[in-house]
Structures are given as C-alpha cells and as structure tokens.
Amino acid sequence: MRNRPNSAGFTIVELLVVVVISGFIAVALHQAHVQHRRFNSWQESRASAHDAMRVASSLLAGDLREAVPSDGDIALEDADSLRVRSPGGFGFVCAVDEGLDRLGLNRFVGSTPSDAGDSVLVYASTGWRLTGVVSTPTPSLSCAHGTASPTIELEVSASDATDVPVGAPARVVRSRTYHVTSYQGESWFARSSADGTEPLVGPLASDGLHFRLLDEAGEETATLGDVQSVEVRLIVLSRRTSDVASRRADTLMALFQSRNR
C-alpha cells in the first residue's frame, strides 16, 4: 500500500503566528520612526533657539560692552524690560555753529543718530560733553577745511555746541530697550530704538524673559554703581504645532559683563 505524499504549504496556525509577529515588528518600526521624528524635531527646535539666542546675545553684548552703569547707561525698567545706552557711531566735528546749536560731523562710521532718543558724546574745551540730539536738519554748514558739507549735521541741546573745537571727536550714543513684544500672535524677545522694534528670539513662554542686575559677588542689586553684570534668562518654546500642549520649553541663560565699570 502506497504512502500519501505530505501536504505542501503552511497551516492556519503557522500563518497566524507569522501575521502576529509581522504586526509586532510593524508596530515597533512605526514607534521607532515616530520617536525619531520627534527627536529630530526637538533637536531642530533647540538648534533654532540657540542660534537665535546667539544672535540676540551678540547684539546685547555689543550694547552692554560700552555702557557705564554708574552713569545711568543701564536701567532695569521692569523684570522683563532693560534699557541700555551705549556708544555706536564715531566721527569728527568739522563745522560748528554756536548760535544755531549745530554741529557738523564727517569721517563718520557706524550707526547714525536719529531725530529722537539719541545723544552725542563730544569733546569740548571743558572735557567730554553728552548732548541730546534735537534733530538732524538739512545740511547748511560747510566743513572748516573745505567747501564740502558735513556727512551728518546735528541740531543739539541748547548751548551744547559752545566751546566745541573743530576736529573734536564725537560718538553717537544710542538708547535701546530689550523687552517682550507681540509678534505673529505670540510673545518674542525684542529690541526697540528710535528706528522701531525688531523681534529677536521667540516664541517665548509666559514669564519667558527675565533680567537681573548683579554686583561683584553675583548678588542681585538695584544700585547702578554696584552693577558688574547683567543676567538674561529666556524660556523659548518649540515651533508652532497643531498640538499646543506638545510644545517644549527650552530655558537659555546668559551673563553679560560691562567693560566700563
């Protein structure tokens, strides 16, 4: 009697085992893919926040480096608002009209003064003098050593052009405020001056910006003569997503020391 040949193929039980194992593998691969995407998104968010912080730090450091706290160049207007006054552009006095309180500057480099909010630190016969800029009128003066008009002409505060010699150095002192502003419906770290408001870093969490004035021992102080450094803390949110609750917060801190203390 002949034996019956073995049946080819898989049994139902074997197929079910393969399907279950394949399902587990597919779920594991999907979860790994989701986790990888979340990790990449988190990394991109952190990198973006840190890059923005580096830009903001460069701007803030440039302002604080030349500020003199004891002279009132730094003012903490609120926990999330810091006003800084520091020199920017540099030039030389080439024309003086004491009667009109006007100064003409040439060989000028750097930021130029605006109609409001800026001052000029100019050297007079009695020493350095800080004068407020009233306006930048249409040039009407001529430089003393030629017929050329000044690069910049300033109308300064009353009598502040008195005893200013031709050839005296002059520096523009700009006032800027670092604060929170609304940008695209969210809170951002921004810088404002007479030229307007410039968003720098964001979006921020609530209470996402905090300034502290520190003394030599690193303790918080309200006495400007004791200020040695400024601490800035930012809490930056991840990029906008459909799920607001899933947005991560990244805390960034920086310490800036004033060179002129």
PDB file of C-alpha atoms in Angstrom:
ATOM      1  CA  MET A   1       0.000   0.000   0.000  1.00  0.00           C
ATOM      2  CA  ARG A   2       1.425   3.367  -1.026  1.00  0.00           C
ATOM      3  CA  ASN A   3       2.009   6.199   1.480  1.00  0.00           C
ATOM      4  CA  ARG A   4       0.190   9.506   0.799  1.00  0.00           C
ATOM      5  CA  PRO A   5       2.542  12.384  -0.025  1.00  0.00           C
ATOM      6  CA  ASN A   6       2.999  15.218   2.563  1.00  0.00           C
ATOM      7  CA  SER A   7       0.719  18.238   2.045  1.00  0.00           C
ATOM      8  CA  ALA A   8       2.525  21.386   0.730  1.00  0.00           C
ATOM      9  CA  GLY A   9       2.186  24.918   2.343  1.00  0.00           C
ATOM     10  CA  PHE A  10       1.581  26.284   5.849  1.00  0.00           C
ATOM     11  CA  THR A  11      -1.055  25.526   8.349  1.00  0.00           C
ATOM     12  CA  ILE A  12      -3.511  28.138   9.631  1.00  0.00           C
ATOM     13  CA  VAL A  13      -1.695  28.226  12.956  1.00  0.00           C
ATOM     14  CA  GLU A  14       1.650  28.910  11.275  1.00  0.00           C
ATOM     15  CA  LEU A  15       0.156  31.730   9.184  1.00  0.00           C
ATOM     16  CA  LEU A  16      -1.395  33.297  12.267  1.00  0.00           C
ATOM     17  CA  VAL A  17       1.975  33.218  14.051  1.00  0.00           C
ATOM     18  CA  VAL A  18       3.657  34.924  11.091  1.00  0.00           C
ATOM     19  CA  VAL A  19       0.929  37.593  10.938  1.00  0.00           C
ATOM     20  CA  VAL A  20       1.181  38.326  14.668  1.00  0.00           C
ATOM     21  CA  ILE A  21       4.984  38.568  14.590  1.00  0.00           C
ATOM     22  CA  SER A  22       4.862  40.788  11.483  1.00  0.00           C
ATOM     23  CA  GLY A  23       2.343  43.020  13.252  1.00  0.00           C
ATOM     24  CA  PHE A  24       4.628  43.398  16.270  1.00  0.00           C
ATOM     25  CA  ILE A  25       7.557  44.254  14.006  1.00  0.00           C
ATOM     26  CA  ALA A  26       5.485  46.812  12.077  1.00  0.00           C
ATOM     27  CA  VAL A  27       4.301  48.475  15.292  1.00  0.00           C
ATOM     28  CA  ALA A  28       7.858  48.588  16.658  1.00  0.00           C
ATOM     29  CA  LEU A  29       9.170  50.116  13.420  1.00  0.00           C
ATOM     30  CA  HIS A  30       6.372  52.694  13.406  1.00  0.00           C
ATOM     31  CA  GLN A  31       7.049  53.671  17.016  1.00  0.00           C
ATOM     32  CA  ALA A  32      10.775  53.962  16.275  1.00  0.00           C
ATOM     33  CA  HIS A  33      10.002  56.170  13.261  1.00  0.00           C
ATOM     34  CA  VAL A  34       7.698  58.396  15.332  1.00  0.00           C
ATOM     35  CA  GLN A  35      10.299  58.697  18.104  1.00  0.00           C
ATOM     36  CA  HIS A  36      12.985  59.507  15.549  1.00  0.00           C
ATOM     37  CA  ARG A  37      10.843  62.270  14.026  1.00  0.00           C
ATOM     38  CA  ARG A  38      10.091  63.695  17.468  1.00  0.00           C
ATOM     39  CA  PHE A  39      13.781  63.637  18.367  1.00  0.00           C
ATOM     40  CA  ASN A  40      14.731  65.382  15.114  1.00  0.00           C
ATOM     41  CA  SER A  41      12.023  67.998  15.699  1.00  0.00           C
ATOM     42  CA  TRP A  42      13.285  68.536  19.252  1.00  0.00           C
ATOM     43  CA  GLN A  43      16.873  68.881  18.025  1.00  0.00           C
ATOM     44  CA  GLU A  44      15.862  71.344  15.301  1.00  0.00           C
ATOM     45  CA  SER A  45      13.866  73.371  17.821  1.00  0.00           C
ATOM     46  CA  ARG A  46      16.799  73.526  20.260  1.00  0.00           C
ATOM     47  CA  ALA A  47      19.250  74.395  17.490  1.00  0.00           C
ATOM     48  CA  SER A  48      16.944  77.148  16.226  1.00  0.00           C
ATOM     49  CA  ALA A  49      16.523  78.573  19.736  1.00  0.00           C
ATOM     50  CA  HIS A  50      20.249  78.511  20.438  1.00  0.00           C
ATOM     51  CA  ASP A  51      21.069  80.103  17.070  1.00  0.00           C
ATOM     52  CA  ALA A  52      18.582  82.880  17.745  1.00  0.00           C
ATOM     53  CA  MET A  53      19.990  83.321  21.248  1.00  0.00           C
ATOM     54  CA  ARG A  54      23.497  83.686  19.818  1.00  0.00           C
ATOM     55  CA  VAL A  55      22.289  86.477  17.535  1.00  0.00           C
ATOM     56  CA  ALA A  56      20.464  88.233  20.375  1.00  0.00           C
ATOM     57  CA  SER A  57      23.474  87.767  22.672  1.00  0.00           C
ATOM     58  CA  SER A  58      25.772  89.364  20.114  1.00  0.00           C
ATOM     59  CA  LEU A  59      23.510  92.433  19.878  1.00  0.00           C
ATOM     60  CA  LEU A  60      23.030  92.717  23.629  1.00  0.00           C
ATOM     61  CA  ALA A  61      26.726  92.188  24.347  1.00  0.00           C
ATOM     62  CA  GLY A  62      27.642  94.919  21.876  1.00  0.00           C
ATOM     63  CA  ASP A  63      25.394  97.388  23.701  1.00  0.00           C
ATOM     64  CA  LEU A  64      26.384  96.386  27.233  1.00  0.00           C
ATOM     65  CA  ARG A  65      30.107  96.305  26.498  1.00  0.00           C
ATOM     66  CA  GLU A  66      30.349 100.098  26.177  1.00  0.00           C
ATOM     67  CA  ALA A  67      27.679 101.017  28.735  1.00  0.00           C
ATOM     68  CA  VAL A  68      28.638 102.622  32.043  1.00  0.00           C
ATOM     69  CA  PRO A  69      26.118 101.500  34.697  1.00  0.00           C
ATOM     70  CA  SER A  70      27.174 104.169  37.206  1.00  0.00           C
ATOM     71  CA  ASP A  71      26.351 106.859  34.618  1.00  0.00           C
ATOM     72  CA  GLY A  72      22.841 105.532  34.152  1.00  0.00           C
ATOM     73  CA  ASP A  73      23.565 103.766  30.859  1.00  0.00           C
ATOM     74  CA  ILE A  74      21.706 100.685  32.139  1.00  0.00           C
ATOM     75  CA  ALA A  75      18.188 100.922  33.544  1.00  0.00           C
ATOM     76  CA  LEU A  76      16.016  97.996  34.616  1.00  0.00           C
ATOM     77  CA  GLU A  77      12.578  99.349  33.744  1.00  0.00           C
ATOM     78  CA  ASP A  78      10.868  96.085  34.706  1.00  0.00           C
ATOM     79  CA  ALA A  79      11.845  92.453  35.267  1.00  0.00           C
ATOM     80  CA  ASP A  80      11.346  91.887  31.526  1.00  0.00           C
ATOM     81  CA  SER A  81      12.497  95.285  30.213  1.00  0.00           C
ATOM     82  CA  LEU A  82      16.067  96.606  30.133  1.00  0.00           C
ATOM     83  CA  ARG A  83      17.136  99.956  28.652  1.00  0.00           C
ATOM     84  CA  VAL A  84      20.752 100.278  27.518  1.00  0.00           C
ATOM     85  CA  ARG A  85      22.544 103.410  26.350  1.00  0.00           C
ATOM     86  CA  SER A  86      25.876 102.861  24.641  1.00  0.00           C
ATOM     87  CA  PRO A  87      28.121 104.489  22.017  1.00  0.00           C
ATOM     88  CA  GLY A  88      27.642 103.455  18.401  1.00  0.00           C
ATOM     89  CA  GLY A  89      28.857 105.602  15.509  1.00  0.00           C
ATOM     90  CA  PHE A  90      32.037 107.661  15.585  1.00  0.00           C
ATOM     91  CA  GLY A  91      33.111 110.773  13.717  1.00  0.00           C
ATOM     92  CA  PHE A  92      34.814 114.160  13.937  1.00  0.00           C
ATOM     93  CA  VAL A  93      33.416 117.676  14.229  1.00  0.00           C
ATOM     94  CA  CYS A  94      34.177 119.594  11.036  1.00  0.00           C
ATOM     95  CA  ALA A  95      31.776 122.532  11.490  1.00  0.00           C
ATOM     96  CA  VAL A  96      30.344 124.405  14.489  1.00  0.00           C
ATOM     97  CA  ASP A  97      27.564 126.996  14.643  1.00  0.00           C
ATOM     98  CA  GLU A  98      27.183 128.026  18.290  1.00  0.00           C
ATOM     99  CA  GLY A  99      24.324 130.410  17.518  1.00  0.00           C
ATOM    100  CA  LEU A 100      22.160 127.695  15.981  1.00  0.00           C
ATOM    101  CA  ASP A 101      23.447 124.951  18.312  1.00  0.00           C
ATOM    102  CA  ARG A 102      24.535 122.910  15.297  1.00  0.00           C
ATOM    103  CA  LEU A 103      27.407 120.502  14.816  1.00  0.00           C
ATOM    104  CA  GLY A 104      28.607 119.080  11.510  1.00  0.00           C
ATOM    105  CA  LEU A 105      30.317 115.666  11.531  1.00  0.00           C
ATOM    106  CA  ASN A 106      32.393 114.000   8.839  1.00  0.00           C
ATOM    107  CA  ARG A 107      34.553 110.884   8.528  1.00  0.00           C
ATOM    108  CA  PHE A 108      31.645 109.187  10.219  1.00  0.00           C
ATOM    109  CA  VAL A 109      31.352 105.420  10.692  1.00  0.00           C
ATOM    110  CA  GLY A 110      28.817 103.229  12.452  1.00  0.00           C
ATOM    111  CA  SER A 111      25.202 103.934  13.364  1.00  0.00           C
ATOM    112  CA  THR A 112      23.938 107.434  12.625  1.00  0.00           C
ATOM    113  CA  PRO A 113      21.885 109.477  15.110  1.00  0.00           C
ATOM    114  CA  SER A 114      18.102 109.600  14.794  1.00  0.00           C
ATOM    115  CA  ASP A 115      15.744 112.514  15.350  1.00  0.00           C
ATOM    116  CA  ALA A 116      14.915 111.344  18.856  1.00  0.00           C
ATOM    117  CA  GLY A 117      16.297 109.069  21.526  1.00  0.00           C
ATOM    118  CA  ASP A 118      19.977 109.537  20.672  1.00  0.00           C
ATOM    119  CA  SER A 119      22.746 111.676  22.127  1.00  0.00           C
ATOM    120  CA  VAL A 120      26.227 112.742  21.079  1.00  0.00           C
ATOM    121  CA  LEU A 121      29.290 112.474  23.297  1.00  0.00           C
ATOM    122  CA  VAL A 122      31.505 115.299  22.001  1.00  0.00           C
ATOM    123  CA  TYR A 123      34.808 116.686  23.259  1.00  0.00           C
ATOM    124  CA  ALA A 124      34.602 120.390  24.262  1.00  0.00           C
ATOM    125  CA  SER A 125      37.168 122.691  25.861  1.00  0.00           C
ATOM    126  CA  THR A 126      35.928 121.635  29.304  1.00  0.00           C
ATOM    127  CA  GLY A 127      36.112 117.908  28.538  1.00  0.00           C
ATOM    128  CA  TRP A 128      33.669 115.319  27.234  1.00  0.00           C
ATOM    129  CA  ARG A 129      30.091 116.540  26.966  1.00  0.00           C
ATOM    130  CA  LEU A 130      26.953 114.468  26.446  1.00  0.00           C
ATOM    131  CA  THR A 131      24.396 116.436  24.471  1.00  0.00           C
ATOM    132  CA  GLY A 132      20.954 115.442  23.286  1.00  0.00           C
ATOM    133  CA  VAL A 133      20.160 115.366  19.581  1.00  0.00           C
ATOM    134  CA  VAL A 134      17.196 117.640  18.842  1.00  0.00           C
ATOM    135  CA  SER A 135      17.037 116.932  15.107  1.00  0.00           C
ATOM    136  CA  THR A 136      19.077 116.191  12.006  1.00  0.00           C
ATOM    137  CA  PRO A 137      18.345 119.233   9.807  1.00  0.00           C
ATOM    138  CA  THR A 138      19.104 119.659   6.123  1.00  0.00           C
ATOM    139  CA  PRO A 139      22.870 120.323   5.878  1.00  0.00           C
ATOM    140  CA  SER A 140      23.611 124.041   5.779  1.00  0.00           C
ATOM    141  CA  LEU A 141      27.122 124.144   7.226  1.00  0.00           C
ATOM    142  CA  SER A 142      30.411 123.739   5.397  1.00  0.00           C
ATOM    143  CA  CYS A 143      33.400 121.939   6.826  1.00  0.00           C
ATOM    144  CA  ALA A 144      36.098 124.301   8.067  1.00  0.00           C
ATOM    145  CA  HIS A 145      38.809 122.854   5.844  1.00  0.00           C
ATOM    146  CA  GLY A 146      36.970 122.901   2.536  1.00  0.00           C
ATOM    147  CA  THR A 147      33.641 123.613   0.910  1.00  0.00           C
ATOM    148  CA  ALA A 148      32.196 120.118   1.378  1.00  0.00           C
ATOM    149  CA  SER A 149      29.107 119.727   3.535  1.00  0.00           C
ATOM    150  CA  PRO A 150      29.291 117.578   6.674  1.00  0.00           C
ATOM    151  CA  THR A 151      28.344 113.933   6.333  1.00  0.00           C
ATOM    152  CA  ILE A 152      25.900 114.437   9.208  1.00  0.00           C
ATOM    153  CA  GLU A 153      24.577 117.668  10.675  1.00  0.00           C
ATOM    154  CA  LEU A 154      23.007 117.763  14.133  1.00  0.00           C
ATOM    155  CA  GLU A 155      20.936 120.279  15.999  1.00  0.00           C
ATOM    156  CA  VAL A 156      21.895 119.653  19.621  1.00  0.00           C
ATOM    157  CA  SER A 157      20.552 120.717  23.002  1.00  0.00           C
ATOM    158  CA  ALA A 158      20.787 124.427  23.875  1.00  0.00           C
ATOM    159  CA  SER A 159      24.343 125.775  24.268  1.00  0.00           C
ATOM    160  CA  ASP A 160      25.901 122.309  23.855  1.00  0.00           C
ATOM    161  CA  ALA A 161      27.764 123.458  20.733  1.00  0.00           C
ATOM    162  CA  THR A 162      29.591 126.104  22.804  1.00  0.00           C
ATOM    163  CA  ASP A 163      33.386 125.680  23.047  1.00  0.00           C
ATOM    164  CA  VAL A 164      33.404 122.619  20.797  1.00  0.00           C
ATOM    165  CA  PRO A 165      36.539 122.851  18.644  1.00  0.00           C
ATOM    166  CA  VAL A 166      36.698 121.832  15.003  1.00  0.00           C
ATOM    167  CA  GLY A 167      38.377 118.444  14.822  1.00  0.00           C
ATOM    168  CA  ALA A 168      36.910 117.251  18.132  1.00  0.00           C
ATOM    169  CA  PRO A 169      35.949 113.554  18.231  1.00  0.00           C
ATOM    170  CA  ALA A 170      32.280 112.714  18.641  1.00  0.00           C
ATOM    171  CA  ARG A 171      30.435 109.481  19.382  1.00  0.00           C
ATOM    172  CA  VAL A 172      26.758 108.795  18.896  1.00  0.00           C
ATOM    173  CA  VAL A 173      25.124 107.330  21.990  1.00  0.00           C
ATOM    174  CA  ARG A 174      22.087 105.221  21.189  1.00  0.00           C
ATOM    175  CA  SER A 175      19.336 104.221  23.586  1.00  0.00           C
ATOM    176  CA  ARG A 176      17.793 100.768  23.054  1.00  0.00           C
ATOM    177  CA  THR A 177      15.300  98.787  25.096  1.00  0.00           C
ATOM    178  CA  TYR A 178      15.213  94.988  25.278  1.00  0.00           C
ATOM    179  CA  HIS A 179      11.753  93.714  26.154  1.00  0.00           C
ATOM    180  CA  VAL A 180       8.868  91.394  25.256  1.00  0.00           C
ATOM    181  CA  THR A 181       6.758  92.239  22.215  1.00  0.00           C
ATOM    182  CA  SER A 182       3.901  90.589  20.358  1.00  0.00           C
ATOM    183  CA  TYR A 183       4.930  89.083  17.018  1.00  0.00           C
ATOM    184  CA  GLN A 184       2.725  86.827  14.862  1.00  0.00           C
ATOM    185  CA  GLY A 185       0.337  86.475  17.782  1.00  0.00           C
ATOM    186  CA  GLU A 186       2.977  85.305  20.275  1.00  0.00           C
ATOM    187  CA  SER A 187       5.478  86.753  22.732  1.00  0.00           C
ATOM    188  CA  TRP A 188       9.007  87.419  21.445  1.00  0.00           C
ATOM    189  CA  PHE A 189      12.214  88.853  22.861  1.00  0.00           C
ATOM    190  CA  ALA A 190      12.736  92.149  21.007  1.00  0.00           C
ATOM    191  CA  ARG A 191      14.894  95.256  20.783  1.00  0.00           C
ATOM    192  CA  SER A 192      13.396  98.724  20.315  1.00  0.00           C
ATOM    193  CA  SER A 193      15.057 102.017  19.421  1.00  0.00           C
ATOM    194  CA  ALA A 194      14.125 105.209  17.624  1.00  0.00           C
ATOM    195  CA  ASP A 195      14.217 103.167  14.402  1.00  0.00           C
ATOM    196  CA  GLY A 196      11.445 100.812  15.570  1.00  0.00           C
ATOM    197  CA  THR A 197      11.057  97.364  17.151  1.00  0.00           C
ATOM    198  CA  GLU A 198      12.971  94.300  15.974  1.00  0.00           C
ATOM    199  CA  PRO A 199      11.864  90.798  17.144  1.00  0.00           C
ATOM    200  CA  LEU A 200      14.932  88.711  18.021  1.00  0.00           C
ATOM    201  CA  VAL A 201      14.025  85.399  19.699  1.00  0.00           C
ATOM    202  CA  GLY A 202      10.754  83.545  20.102  1.00  0.00           C
ATOM    203  CA  PRO A 203       8.173  82.458  20.703  1.00  0.00           C
ATOM    204  CA  LEU A 204       8.549  82.797  24.465  1.00  0.00           C
ATOM    205  CA  ALA A 205       6.658  81.133  27.287  1.00  0.00           C
ATOM    206  CA  SER A 206       4.707  83.237  29.747  1.00  0.00           C
ATOM    207  CA  ASP A 207       7.260  84.915  32.016  1.00  0.00           C
ATOM    208  CA  GLY A 208       9.771  83.905  29.340  1.00  0.00           C
ATOM    209  CA  LEU A 209      12.101  86.906  29.754  1.00  0.00           C
ATOM    210  CA  HIS A 210      13.819  87.959  32.955  1.00  0.00           C
ATOM    211  CA  PHE A 211      16.682  90.384  33.632  1.00  0.00           C
ATOM    212  CA  ARG A 212      18.781  90.671  36.785  1.00  0.00           C
ATOM    213  CA  LEU A 213      21.462  93.251  37.650  1.00  0.00           C
ATOM    214  CA  LEU A 214      24.287  91.602  39.595  1.00  0.00           C
ATOM    215  CA  ASP A 215      27.096  93.006  41.728  1.00  0.00           C
ATOM    216  CA  GLU A 216      30.681  91.747  42.003  1.00  0.00           C
ATOM    217  CA  ALA A 217      29.606  88.891  44.294  1.00  0.00           C
ATOM    218  CA  GLY A 218      26.908  87.783  41.847  1.00  0.00           C
ATOM    219  CA  GLU A 219      24.106  89.056  44.069  1.00  0.00           C
ATOM    220  CA  GLU A 220      21.151  90.985  42.696  1.00  0.00           C
ATOM    221  CA  THR A 221      21.441  94.742  43.203  1.00  0.00           C
ATOM    222  CA  ALA A 222      19.416  97.870  42.468  1.00  0.00           C
ATOM    223  CA  THR A 223      22.387 100.216  42.938  1.00  0.00           C
ATOM    224  CA  LEU A 224      23.696 101.090  39.471  1.00  0.00           C
ATOM    225  CA  GLY A 225      27.153 101.930  40.799  1.00  0.00           C
ATOM    226  CA  ASP A 226      27.483  98.339  42.032  1.00  0.00           C
ATOM    227  CA  VAL A 227      26.370  96.653  38.796  1.00  0.00           C
ATOM    228  CA  GLN A 228      29.060  94.381  37.378  1.00  0.00           C
ATOM    229  CA  SER A 229      26.998  92.173  35.063  1.00  0.00           C
ATOM    230  CA  VAL A 230      23.538  91.579  33.623  1.00  0.00           C
ATOM    231  CA  GLU A 231      21.879  88.155  33.670  1.00  0.00           C
ATOM    232  CA  VAL A 232      19.320  87.298  30.980  1.00  0.00           C
ATOM    233  CA  ARG A 233      17.006  84.283  31.153  1.00  0.00           C
ATOM    234  CA  LEU A 234      14.865  83.241  28.197  1.00  0.00           C
ATOM    235  CA  ILE A 235      12.291  80.447  28.060  1.00  0.00           C
ATOM    236  CA  VAL A 236      11.826  79.685  24.369  1.00  0.00           C
ATOM    237  CA  LEU A 237       9.007  77.486  23.088  1.00  0.00           C
ATOM    238  CA  SER A 238       9.384  74.996  20.265  1.00  0.00           C
ATOM    239  CA  ARG A 239       7.957  75.816  16.878  1.00  0.00           C
ATOM    240  CA  ARG A 240       4.224  76.169  16.425  1.00  0.00           C
ATOM    241  CA  THR A 241       2.417  72.823  16.179  1.00  0.00           C
ATOM    242  CA  SER A 242      -1.231  71.818  15.980  1.00  0.00           C
ATOM    243  CA  ASP A 243      -0.940  70.373  19.485  1.00  0.00           C
ATOM    244  CA  VAL A 244      -0.148  73.311  21.772  1.00  0.00           C
ATOM    245  CA  ALA A 245       0.365  71.024  24.773  1.00  0.00           C
ATOM    246  CA  SER A 246       3.203  69.204  22.996  1.00  0.00           C
ATOM    247  CA  ARG A 247       5.329  72.345  22.551  1.00  0.00           C
ATOM    248  CA  ARG A 248       8.540  72.094  24.527  1.00  0.00           C
ATOM    249  CA  ALA A 249      10.177  74.897  26.501  1.00  0.00           C
ATOM    250  CA  ASP A 250      13.927  75.436  26.436  1.00  0.00           C
ATOM    251  CA  THR A 251      15.495  77.690  29.086  1.00  0.00           C
ATOM    252  CA  LEU A 252      18.509  79.708  27.939  1.00  0.00           C
ATOM    253  CA  MET A 253      20.633  81.856  30.232  1.00  0.00           C
ATOM    254  CA  ALA A 254      23.468  84.272  29.508  1.00  0.00           C
ATOM    255  CA  LEU A 255      25.614  86.581  31.622  1.00  0.00           C
ATOM    256  CA  PHE A 256      26.965  89.850  30.186  1.00  0.00           C
ATOM    257  CA  GLN A 257      29.664  91.908  31.860  1.00  0.00           C
ATOM    258  CA  SER A 258      30.066  95.623  31.266  1.00  0.00           C
ATOM    259  CA  ARG A 259      33.595  96.551  30.253  1.00  0.00           C
ATOM    260  CA  ASN A 260      33.251 100.126  31.568  1.00  0.00           C
ATOM    261  CA  ARG A 261      32.536  99.865  35.290  1.00  0.00           C
TER     262      ARG A 261
END
